Coordinates of C-alpha atoms and ligand atoms in Angstrom, one line a residue:
M1 CA 156.4 -89.7 34.5
E2 CA 154.7 -91.9 37.1
P3 CA 156.1 -95.4 37.6
K4 CA 153.8 -98.0 36.2
D5 CA 152.3 -100.7 38.4
E6 CA 154.4 -103.3 36.6
D7 CA 157.6 -101.4 37.2
M8 CA 156.7 -101.1 40.9
R9 CA 156.0 -104.8 41.1
E10 CA 159.3 -105.7 39.4
A11 CA 161.2 -103.4 41.8
Q12 CA 159.4 -105.0 44.8
E13 CA 160.2 -108.5 43.6
A14 CA 163.9 -107.6 43.1
L15 CA 164.0 -106.2 46.6
C16 CA 162.5 -109.4 48.0
E17 CA 165.0 -111.5 46.1
W18 CA 167.8 -109.3 47.5
E19 CA 166.6 -109.6 51.0
K20 CA 166.4 -113.4 50.8
S21 CA 169.7 -113.9 49.1
P22 CA 172.2 -116.0 51.0
L23 CA 175.1 -114.4 52.8
A24 CA 178.5 -114.4 51.1
E25 CA 180.6 -117.4 52.2
E26 CA 183.3 -115.2 53.7
T27 CA 180.9 -113.4 56.0
L28 CA 181.9 -113.9 59.6
I29 CA 179.0 -115.0 61.8
C30 CA 181.0 -115.6 65.0
E31 CA 183.7 -113.0 65.3
C32 CA 185.1 -114.4 68.5
Y33 CA 186.0 -117.7 66.9
C34 CA 186.2 -116.6 63.3
V35 CA 183.3 -118.8 62.1
S36 CA 182.2 -117.9 58.6
V37 CA 179.2 -118.8 56.6
L38 CA 181.3 -121.2 54.7
D39 CA 182.4 -122.9 57.9
I40 CA 178.8 -123.3 58.9
K41 CA 177.8 -124.6 55.5
Q42 CA 180.5 -127.2 55.6
T43 CA 179.9 -128.2 59.2
C44 CA 176.1 -128.5 58.8
S45 CA 176.1 -129.8 55.2
E46 CA 174.4 -133.1 56.0
T47 CA 171.2 -131.5 57.3
R48 CA 171.5 -128.2 55.4
S49 CA 170.2 -126.4 58.5
V50 CA 172.1 -124.5 61.2
D51 CA 172.9 -126.9 64.1
V52 CA 174.0 -124.6 67.0
E53 CA 175.1 -127.5 69.2
L54 CA 177.3 -128.9 66.5
L55 CA 178.8 -125.5 65.8
R56 CA 179.5 -125.0 69.5
Q57 CA 181.2 -128.4 69.8
T58 CA 183.2 -127.8 66.6
F59 CA 184.3 -124.2 66.9
G60 CA 183.2 -123.1 70.4
M61 CA 180.8 -120.8 68.6
G62 CA 178.6 -118.8 70.9
T63 CA 180.8 -119.4 74.0
G64 CA 182.6 -116.1 73.7
C65 CA 180.6 -112.9 73.8
G66 CA 177.5 -114.8 72.6
Q67 CA 176.5 -112.1 70.1
C68 CA 176.4 -114.5 67.2
L69 CA 173.7 -116.5 68.9
R70 CA 171.8 -113.5 70.1
D71 CA 171.6 -112.5 66.4
I72 CA 170.7 -116.0 65.1
A73 CA 167.3 -114.9 63.9
D74 CA 169.0 -112.4 61.5
W75 CA 171.3 -114.9 59.8
K76 CA 170.0 -118.4 60.3
N77 CA 167.8 -118.4 57.2
L78 CA 170.4 -116.8 55.0
V79 CA 173.2 -119.4 55.3
F80 CA 171.8 -122.1 52.9
Ligands
LIG101 S1 180.5 -113.6 68.2 FE1 180.2 -115.7 68.6 S2 180.8 -115.8 70.7 FE2 181.2 -113.8 70.2

């Protein structure tokens, strides 16, 4: 049986929702300094947007291997 257009649309919407869903709070963003999504949420709670400078000052985030900042485009919009 062929999937109906409606079924395909529903599946596509579910996939979009899944892709946009926020990261789990325990997810480590900066492995060098053990900075988790929860740490970032708490530190940047006032503006509810990722403040790299504040995270660097608070945790040293990005001053180790730097991978967390190279990957910022992948996680920045999934924190809040
Ligand atoms: S993962 Fe953030 S500095 Fe290495």
